[in-house]
XYZ file of C-alpha atoms in Angstrom:
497
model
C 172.221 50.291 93.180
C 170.870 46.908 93.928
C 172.186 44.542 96.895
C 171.066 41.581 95.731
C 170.837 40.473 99.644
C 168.147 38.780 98.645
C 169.562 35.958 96.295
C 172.280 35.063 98.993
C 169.608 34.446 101.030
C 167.883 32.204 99.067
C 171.244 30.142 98.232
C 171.676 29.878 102.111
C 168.499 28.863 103.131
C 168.522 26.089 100.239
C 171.271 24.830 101.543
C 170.621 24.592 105.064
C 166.886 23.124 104.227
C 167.534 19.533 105.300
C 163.853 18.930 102.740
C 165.274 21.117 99.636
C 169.095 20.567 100.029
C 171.429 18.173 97.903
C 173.947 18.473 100.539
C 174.853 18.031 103.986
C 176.562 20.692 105.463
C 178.631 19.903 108.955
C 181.580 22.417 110.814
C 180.335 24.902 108.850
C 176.538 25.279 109.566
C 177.012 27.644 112.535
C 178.910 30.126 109.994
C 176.134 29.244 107.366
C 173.226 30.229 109.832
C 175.297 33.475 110.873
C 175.677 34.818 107.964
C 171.419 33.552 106.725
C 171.116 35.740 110.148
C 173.054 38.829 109.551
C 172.054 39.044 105.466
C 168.574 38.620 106.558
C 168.447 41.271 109.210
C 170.451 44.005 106.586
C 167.928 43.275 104.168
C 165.286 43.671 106.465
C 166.536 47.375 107.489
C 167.001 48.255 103.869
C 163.206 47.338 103.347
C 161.426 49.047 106.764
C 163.617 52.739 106.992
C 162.589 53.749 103.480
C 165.904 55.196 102.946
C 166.603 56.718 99.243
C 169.533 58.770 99.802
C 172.098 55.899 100.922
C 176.112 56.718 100.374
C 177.528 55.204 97.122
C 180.293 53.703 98.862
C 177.622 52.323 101.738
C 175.894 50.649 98.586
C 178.934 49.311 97.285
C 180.003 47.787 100.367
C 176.835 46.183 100.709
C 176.520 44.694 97.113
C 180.316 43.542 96.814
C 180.024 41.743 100.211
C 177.016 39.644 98.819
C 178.453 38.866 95.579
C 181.883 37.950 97.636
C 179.670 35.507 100.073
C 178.024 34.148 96.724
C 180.669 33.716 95.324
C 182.695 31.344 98.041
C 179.527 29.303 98.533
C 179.069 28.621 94.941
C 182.617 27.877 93.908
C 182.960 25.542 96.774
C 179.566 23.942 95.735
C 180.702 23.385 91.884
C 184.688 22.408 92.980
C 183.268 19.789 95.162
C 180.939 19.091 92.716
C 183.472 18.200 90.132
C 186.198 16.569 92.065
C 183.382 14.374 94.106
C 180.343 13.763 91.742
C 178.717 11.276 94.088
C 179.822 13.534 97.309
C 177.106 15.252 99.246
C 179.411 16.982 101.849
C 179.464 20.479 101.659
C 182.908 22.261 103.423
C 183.770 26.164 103.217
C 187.109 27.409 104.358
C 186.199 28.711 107.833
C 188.442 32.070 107.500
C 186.661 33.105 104.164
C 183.420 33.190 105.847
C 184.157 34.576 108.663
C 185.803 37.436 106.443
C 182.726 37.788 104.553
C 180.332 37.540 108.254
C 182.909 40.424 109.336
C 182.280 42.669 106.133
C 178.844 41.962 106.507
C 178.842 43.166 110.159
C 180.640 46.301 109.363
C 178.257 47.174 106.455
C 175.642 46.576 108.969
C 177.614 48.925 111.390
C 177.630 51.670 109.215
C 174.163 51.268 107.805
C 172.557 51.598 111.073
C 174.679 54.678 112.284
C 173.051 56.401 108.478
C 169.496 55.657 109.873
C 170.297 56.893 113.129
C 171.638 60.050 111.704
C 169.076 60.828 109.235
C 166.605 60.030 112.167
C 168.309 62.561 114.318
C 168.417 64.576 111.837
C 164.818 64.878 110.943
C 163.971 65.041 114.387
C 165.255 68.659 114.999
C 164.302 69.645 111.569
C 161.063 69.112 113.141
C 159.049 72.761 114.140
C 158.073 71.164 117.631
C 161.389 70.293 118.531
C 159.377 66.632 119.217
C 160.666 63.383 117.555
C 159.398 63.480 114.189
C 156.561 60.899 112.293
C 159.764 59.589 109.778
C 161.677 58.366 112.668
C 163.262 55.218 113.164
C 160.180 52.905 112.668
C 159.463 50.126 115.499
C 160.841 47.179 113.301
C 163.990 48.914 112.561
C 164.401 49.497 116.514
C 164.099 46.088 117.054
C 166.120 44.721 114.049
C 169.061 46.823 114.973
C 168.562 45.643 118.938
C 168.662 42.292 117.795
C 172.248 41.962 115.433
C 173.396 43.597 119.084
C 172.521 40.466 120.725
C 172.743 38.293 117.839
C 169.679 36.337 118.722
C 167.761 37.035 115.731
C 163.766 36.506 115.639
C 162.277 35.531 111.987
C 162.288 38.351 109.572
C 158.756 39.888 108.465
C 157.811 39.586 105.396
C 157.781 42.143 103.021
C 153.979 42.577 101.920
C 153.173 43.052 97.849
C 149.862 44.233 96.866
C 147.223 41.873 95.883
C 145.497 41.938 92.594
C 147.089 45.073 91.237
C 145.314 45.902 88.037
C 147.305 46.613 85.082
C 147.953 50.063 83.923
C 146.306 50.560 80.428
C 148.909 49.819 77.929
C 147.990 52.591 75.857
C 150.000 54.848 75.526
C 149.295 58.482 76.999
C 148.982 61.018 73.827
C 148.568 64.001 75.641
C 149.707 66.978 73.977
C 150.461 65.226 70.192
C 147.475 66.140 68.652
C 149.124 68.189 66.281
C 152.075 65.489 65.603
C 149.424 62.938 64.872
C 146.936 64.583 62.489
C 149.932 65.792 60.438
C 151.166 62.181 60.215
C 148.458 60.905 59.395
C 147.853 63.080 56.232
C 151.565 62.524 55.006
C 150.996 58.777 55.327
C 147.822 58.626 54.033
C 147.748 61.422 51.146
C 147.710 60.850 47.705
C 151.030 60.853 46.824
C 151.919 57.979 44.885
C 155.454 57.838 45.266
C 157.229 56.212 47.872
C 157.794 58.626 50.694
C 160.450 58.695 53.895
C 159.478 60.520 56.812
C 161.669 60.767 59.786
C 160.719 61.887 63.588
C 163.230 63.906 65.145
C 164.071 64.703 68.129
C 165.782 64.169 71.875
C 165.951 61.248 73.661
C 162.704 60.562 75.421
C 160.005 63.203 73.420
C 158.210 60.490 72.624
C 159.385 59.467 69.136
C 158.403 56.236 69.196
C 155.259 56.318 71.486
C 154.033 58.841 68.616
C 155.058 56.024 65.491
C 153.394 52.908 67.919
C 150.078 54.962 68.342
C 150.535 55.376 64.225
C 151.495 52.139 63.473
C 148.296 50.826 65.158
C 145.598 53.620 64.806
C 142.733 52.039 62.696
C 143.050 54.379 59.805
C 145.965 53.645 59.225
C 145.460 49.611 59.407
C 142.811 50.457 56.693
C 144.916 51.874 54.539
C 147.468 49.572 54.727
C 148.518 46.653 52.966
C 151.062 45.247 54.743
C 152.887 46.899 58.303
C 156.047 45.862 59.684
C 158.228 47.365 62.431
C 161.477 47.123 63.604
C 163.441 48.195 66.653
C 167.235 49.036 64.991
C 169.302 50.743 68.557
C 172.738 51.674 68.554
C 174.362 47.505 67.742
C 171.518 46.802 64.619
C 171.377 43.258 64.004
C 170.306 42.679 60.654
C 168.592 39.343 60.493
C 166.668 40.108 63.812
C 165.577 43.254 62.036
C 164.537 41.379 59.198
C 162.414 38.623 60.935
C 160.929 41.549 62.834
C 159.981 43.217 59.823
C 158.490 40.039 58.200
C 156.403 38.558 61.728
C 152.890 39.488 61.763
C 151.446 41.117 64.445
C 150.972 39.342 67.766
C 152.296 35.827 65.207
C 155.538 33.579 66.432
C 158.589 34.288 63.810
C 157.659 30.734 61.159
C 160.067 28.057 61.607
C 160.943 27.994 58.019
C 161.310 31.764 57.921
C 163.458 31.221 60.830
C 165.772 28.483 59.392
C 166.558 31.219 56.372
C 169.682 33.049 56.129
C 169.847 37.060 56.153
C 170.216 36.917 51.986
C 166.917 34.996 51.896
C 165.312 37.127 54.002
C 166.097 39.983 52.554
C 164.597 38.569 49.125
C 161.445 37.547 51.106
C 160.695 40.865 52.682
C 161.403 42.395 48.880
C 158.959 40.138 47.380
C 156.750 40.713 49.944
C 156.442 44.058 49.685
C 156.608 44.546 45.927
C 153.385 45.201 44.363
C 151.756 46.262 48.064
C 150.864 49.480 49.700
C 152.909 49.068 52.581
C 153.591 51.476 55.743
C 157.529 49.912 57.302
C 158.678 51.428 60.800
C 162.516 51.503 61.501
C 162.585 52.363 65.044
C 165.321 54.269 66.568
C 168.167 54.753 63.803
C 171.102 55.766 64.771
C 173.635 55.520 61.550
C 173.730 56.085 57.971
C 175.420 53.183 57.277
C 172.326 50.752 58.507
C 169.914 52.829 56.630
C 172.503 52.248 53.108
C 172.301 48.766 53.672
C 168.235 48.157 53.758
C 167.192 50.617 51.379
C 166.971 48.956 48.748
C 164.839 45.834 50.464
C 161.828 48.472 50.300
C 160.608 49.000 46.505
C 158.896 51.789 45.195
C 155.770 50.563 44.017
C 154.316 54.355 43.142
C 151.310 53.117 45.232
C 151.512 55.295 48.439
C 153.686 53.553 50.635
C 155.557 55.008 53.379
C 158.819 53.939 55.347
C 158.735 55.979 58.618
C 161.527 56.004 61.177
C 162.584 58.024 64.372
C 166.213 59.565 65.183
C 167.552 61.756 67.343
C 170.294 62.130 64.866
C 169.251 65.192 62.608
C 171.580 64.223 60.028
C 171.014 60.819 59.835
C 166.998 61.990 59.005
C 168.532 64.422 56.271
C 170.507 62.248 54.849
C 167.570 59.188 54.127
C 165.194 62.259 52.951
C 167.877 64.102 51.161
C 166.142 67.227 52.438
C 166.030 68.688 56.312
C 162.499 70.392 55.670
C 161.160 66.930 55.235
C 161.446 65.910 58.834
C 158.967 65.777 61.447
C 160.565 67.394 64.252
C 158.998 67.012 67.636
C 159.214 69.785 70.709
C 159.270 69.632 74.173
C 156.009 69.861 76.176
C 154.978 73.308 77.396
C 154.154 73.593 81.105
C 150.633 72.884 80.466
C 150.893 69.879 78.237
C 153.427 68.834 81.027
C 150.880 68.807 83.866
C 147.698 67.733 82.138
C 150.213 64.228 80.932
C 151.349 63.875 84.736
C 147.859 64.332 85.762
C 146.573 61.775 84.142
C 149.481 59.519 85.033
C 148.828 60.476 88.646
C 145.420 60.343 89.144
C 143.851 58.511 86.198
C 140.197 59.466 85.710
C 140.122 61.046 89.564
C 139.930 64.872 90.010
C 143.207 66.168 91.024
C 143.058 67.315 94.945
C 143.269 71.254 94.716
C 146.093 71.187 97.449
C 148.000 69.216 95.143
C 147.623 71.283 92.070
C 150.213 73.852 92.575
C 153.185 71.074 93.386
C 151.946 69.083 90.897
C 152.427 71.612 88.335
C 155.525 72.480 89.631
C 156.799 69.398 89.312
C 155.462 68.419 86.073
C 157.070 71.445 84.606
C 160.452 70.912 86.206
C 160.779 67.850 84.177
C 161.841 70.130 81.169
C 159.097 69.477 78.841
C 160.295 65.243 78.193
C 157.372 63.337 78.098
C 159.321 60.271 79.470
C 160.715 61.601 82.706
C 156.978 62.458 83.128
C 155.962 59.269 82.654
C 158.646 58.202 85.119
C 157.930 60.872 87.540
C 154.378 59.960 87.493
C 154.909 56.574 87.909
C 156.849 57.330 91.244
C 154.005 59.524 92.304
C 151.492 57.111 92.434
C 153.138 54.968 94.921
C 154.889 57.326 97.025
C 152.109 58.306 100.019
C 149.993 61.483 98.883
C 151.121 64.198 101.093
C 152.017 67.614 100.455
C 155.130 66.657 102.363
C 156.247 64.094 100.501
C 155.465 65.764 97.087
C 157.374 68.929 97.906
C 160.872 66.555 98.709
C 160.046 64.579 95.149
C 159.519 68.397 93.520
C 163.046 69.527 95.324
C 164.740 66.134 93.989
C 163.371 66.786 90.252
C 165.066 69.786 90.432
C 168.417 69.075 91.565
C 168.486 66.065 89.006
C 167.762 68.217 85.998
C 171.414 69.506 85.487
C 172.394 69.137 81.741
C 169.429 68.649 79.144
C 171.349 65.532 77.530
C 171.473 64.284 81.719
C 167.842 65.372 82.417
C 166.250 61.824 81.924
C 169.266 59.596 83.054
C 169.058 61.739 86.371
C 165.329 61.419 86.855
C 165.559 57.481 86.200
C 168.139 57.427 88.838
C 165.689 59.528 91.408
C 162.516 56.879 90.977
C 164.995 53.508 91.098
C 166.064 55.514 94.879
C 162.348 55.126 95.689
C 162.061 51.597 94.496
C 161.459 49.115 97.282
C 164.641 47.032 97.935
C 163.280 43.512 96.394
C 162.875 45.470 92.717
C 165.864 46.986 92.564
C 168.028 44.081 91.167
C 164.556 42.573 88.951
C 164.902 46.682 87.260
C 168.544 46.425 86.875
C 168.948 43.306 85.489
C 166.839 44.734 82.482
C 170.693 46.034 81.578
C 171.821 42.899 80.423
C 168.611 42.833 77.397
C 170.152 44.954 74.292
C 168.077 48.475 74.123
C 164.629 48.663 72.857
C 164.350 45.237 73.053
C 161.383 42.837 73.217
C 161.244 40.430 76.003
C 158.534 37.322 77.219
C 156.905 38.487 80.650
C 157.312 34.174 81.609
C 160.930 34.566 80.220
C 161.808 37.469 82.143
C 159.908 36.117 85.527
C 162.053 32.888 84.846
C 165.341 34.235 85.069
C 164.436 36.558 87.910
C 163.757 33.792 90.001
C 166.828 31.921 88.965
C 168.980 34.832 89.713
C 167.269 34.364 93.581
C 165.501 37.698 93.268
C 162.220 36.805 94.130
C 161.123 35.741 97.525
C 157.985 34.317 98.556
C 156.220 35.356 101.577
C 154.658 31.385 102.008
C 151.179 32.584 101.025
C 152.214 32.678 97.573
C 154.334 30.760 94.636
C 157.705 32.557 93.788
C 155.995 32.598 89.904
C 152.943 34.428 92.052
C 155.552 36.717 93.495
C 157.270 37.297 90.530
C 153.896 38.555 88.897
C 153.572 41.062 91.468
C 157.108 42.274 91.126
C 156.589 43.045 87.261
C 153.628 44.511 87.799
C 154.907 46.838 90.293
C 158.091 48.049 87.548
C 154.970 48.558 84.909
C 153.071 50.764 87.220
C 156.040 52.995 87.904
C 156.173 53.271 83.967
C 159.765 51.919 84.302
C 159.028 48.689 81.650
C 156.783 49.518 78.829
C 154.140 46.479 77.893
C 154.032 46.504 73.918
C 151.477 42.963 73.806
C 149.418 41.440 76.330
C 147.060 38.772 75.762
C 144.716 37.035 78.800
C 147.331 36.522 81.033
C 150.584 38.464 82.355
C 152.977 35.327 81.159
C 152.104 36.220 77.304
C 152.964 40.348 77.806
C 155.850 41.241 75.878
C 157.907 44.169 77.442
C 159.956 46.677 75.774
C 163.880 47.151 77.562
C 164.014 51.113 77.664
């Protein structure tokens, strides 16, 4: 859960900047620099005791007391706003924030008595009986001292790395060998007639990792006329789907294309295709009824084409192929596959450690054999610090999230957004509001980050700078997929898992 501290902060300190500010704030600025005081000093816990284990209703607290302060400073702001329009005086009702500095406080309460305990706790977990190395760090001493004196020094800064090279964008194919030379004959064979071939299988095998890396494998360019792929999810929207299927590769949609209604398009991308050898991806189907409606957009030229699609829906792949030995149904990764993928994740081109081979291992195969909670796992364990320690608490959290198959990947998800710092929490979930498998500008998305007020800057550094780092950090952990990236990280385009 995200606490979005950080956005009240920024609407705070906006207002009380005398150089940035619209307004001028009078009773209320003592309240104002309270609360800046308190919300910055929370935050500042959350981000130095590393803790990924907090109480649900401890998380709740904290998130529905910022969007409650949020809330009262911008309703006043747009009320006064629209009754004064030439007014720069900005008034709060003095009980509401002191209600909200009072939740606040209590949030802040109950927070520090959690790191206490789990300090204590650890402490006589400890063999030596001696306070133990994950103990209450020196900042968070001197945080917590100072909301008991309420004279509160200037929050430290909370450091992103520098430079951080992008992880390769192509995609890891460990273990599909097998998937891909068999796909490649059925696409490329010469059968003349026009042939359907589904991938099958759970969420998060790798269905569409395995049809990207087929889509663009230069063979297959060769042998194609004309490619076009489409993302289709759960809520399909047909003239999306359409332009999708009718933009070239790494092209902007045309603006007369784009002016067309879905009837036009669909005669476009008929003619278009008529008389080519052409290889069409539909990208996570999840009805019948979609596929009934597009079918006959795609004519069978006799010429070799191929319309490929992924499902986890069994029947909806029998029903397009009108036979159930026709599909390509993938299986989970054995325990080797599983570690030689996480491996690579882990340590890139590097020799594994041989003290870490065992755990490593171990954990690779408790992620059941899905290629995508590997990819998550992995992601986490690159950033988390390499210690046997450390790896053997990830390896006993794997396990106790893999409960229910359908559950397994939801649960591991959850375990690497615990061990996301604080300030990416909200930028990850706010990739919620972006329909599934969708495509999304790496500008657009830093845009609306920072006018959401997630993104701080540490003064060294632009909030677009800051941004940058912050998307590059969810990439690493393998938590947003990069589907195009030209020169620079503004012109990536991410895919919304």
């Amino acid at each position: 859960m995200a606490y979005n501290l950080q956005s009240l902060i920024t609407i705070i300190q906006r207002i009380l900047n005398p150089e940035e500010s619209l307004w001028i704030v009078d009773g209320n600025t003592p309240q104002l620099q309270s609360l800046l005081q308190k919300a910055e000093s929370l935050l500042h816990i959350l981000e130095k005791s590393s803790l990924t284990n907090i109480p649900i209703n401890l998380e709740s607290r904290i998130r529905d007391v910022s969007y409650k302060a949020e809330d009262i400073i911008e309703s006043n702001m747009v009320r006064q706003m629209l009754s004064t329009p030439q007014g720069s005086r900005l008034t709060f009702s003095t009980p509401n924030l002191h209600r909200v500095i009072q939740l606040l406080d209590f949030a802040t309460e109950k927070l520090v008595k959690h790191v206490e305990g789990k300090a204590y706790s650890t402490g006589l977990s400890s063999s030596s009986g001696a306070s133990s190395s994950h103990d209450l760090s020196p900042d968070v001493q001197q945080t917590m001292q100072q909301l008991q004196s309420v004279k509160l020094e200037e929050v430290d800064e909370i450091k992103m790395p520098v430079a951080v090279p992008l992880s390769s964008s192509k995609n890891n194919l460990v273990g599909v060998d097998a998937d891909m030379l068999q796909l490649k004959d059925r696409l490329t064979n010469m059968q003349t007639k026009l042939e359907i071939i589904p991938i099958t299988g759970m969420g998060g095998i790798g269905k569409s990792t395995l049809a990207r890396n087929l889509y663009d494998d230069p063979l297959i360019i060769s042998h194609f006329d004309y490619r076009g792929w489409a993302a289709i999810s759960q809520l399909p929207n047909m003239r999306d789907i359409l332009l999708s299927l009718l933009r070239r590769r790494n092209e902007k949609i045309d603006a007369q294309l784009n002016a067309r209604n879905e009837n036009e398009l669909k005669d476009i991308l008929y003619k278009r295709l008529l008389g080519r050898i052409y290889m069409i991806v539909l990208d996570d189907i999840w009805s019948t009824k979609f596929w009934d409606k597009i079918r006959m957009y795609f004519p069978d030229n006799n010429d070799g084409s191929r319309i490929m699609i992924t499902t986890r829906e069994s029947h909806v792949a029998q029903y397009v192929t009108n036979s159930k030995s026709m599909h390509h149904d993938m299986q989970l990764f054995n325990e080797a596959a599983s570690w030689d993928l996480l491996r690579q994740i882990v340590f890139g081109e590097e020799d594994c450690p041989l003290d870490f081979q065992w755990i490593g291992t171990k954990i690779a195969s408790e992620c059941g054999g899905l290629p995508l909670a590997i990819h998550v796992i992995g992601g986490l364990l690159s950033k988390v610090e390499r210690s046997k320690d450390v790896w053997e608490q990830i390896s006993t959290d794997v396990k106790a999230s893999i409960v229910k198959s359908d559950e397994r990947f939801s649960n591991i998800l959850s375990l690497s957004y615990n061990h996301l710092p604080i300030c990416l929490k909200p930028c990850f979930l706010y990739m919620g509001a972006f329909p599934e498998d969708n495509e999304i500008k790496g500008s657009r998305l830093m845009s609306l980050w920072i006018g959401e007020g997630f993104v701080k800057s540490n003064g060294d550094k632009s909030l677009e700078e800051e941004a940058k780092d912050y998307l590059k950090l969810l990439v690493q952990r393998n938590l947003l997929l990069v589907t195009q990236k030209k020169v620079q990280w503004e012109s990536i385009e991410l895919l919304c898992p």
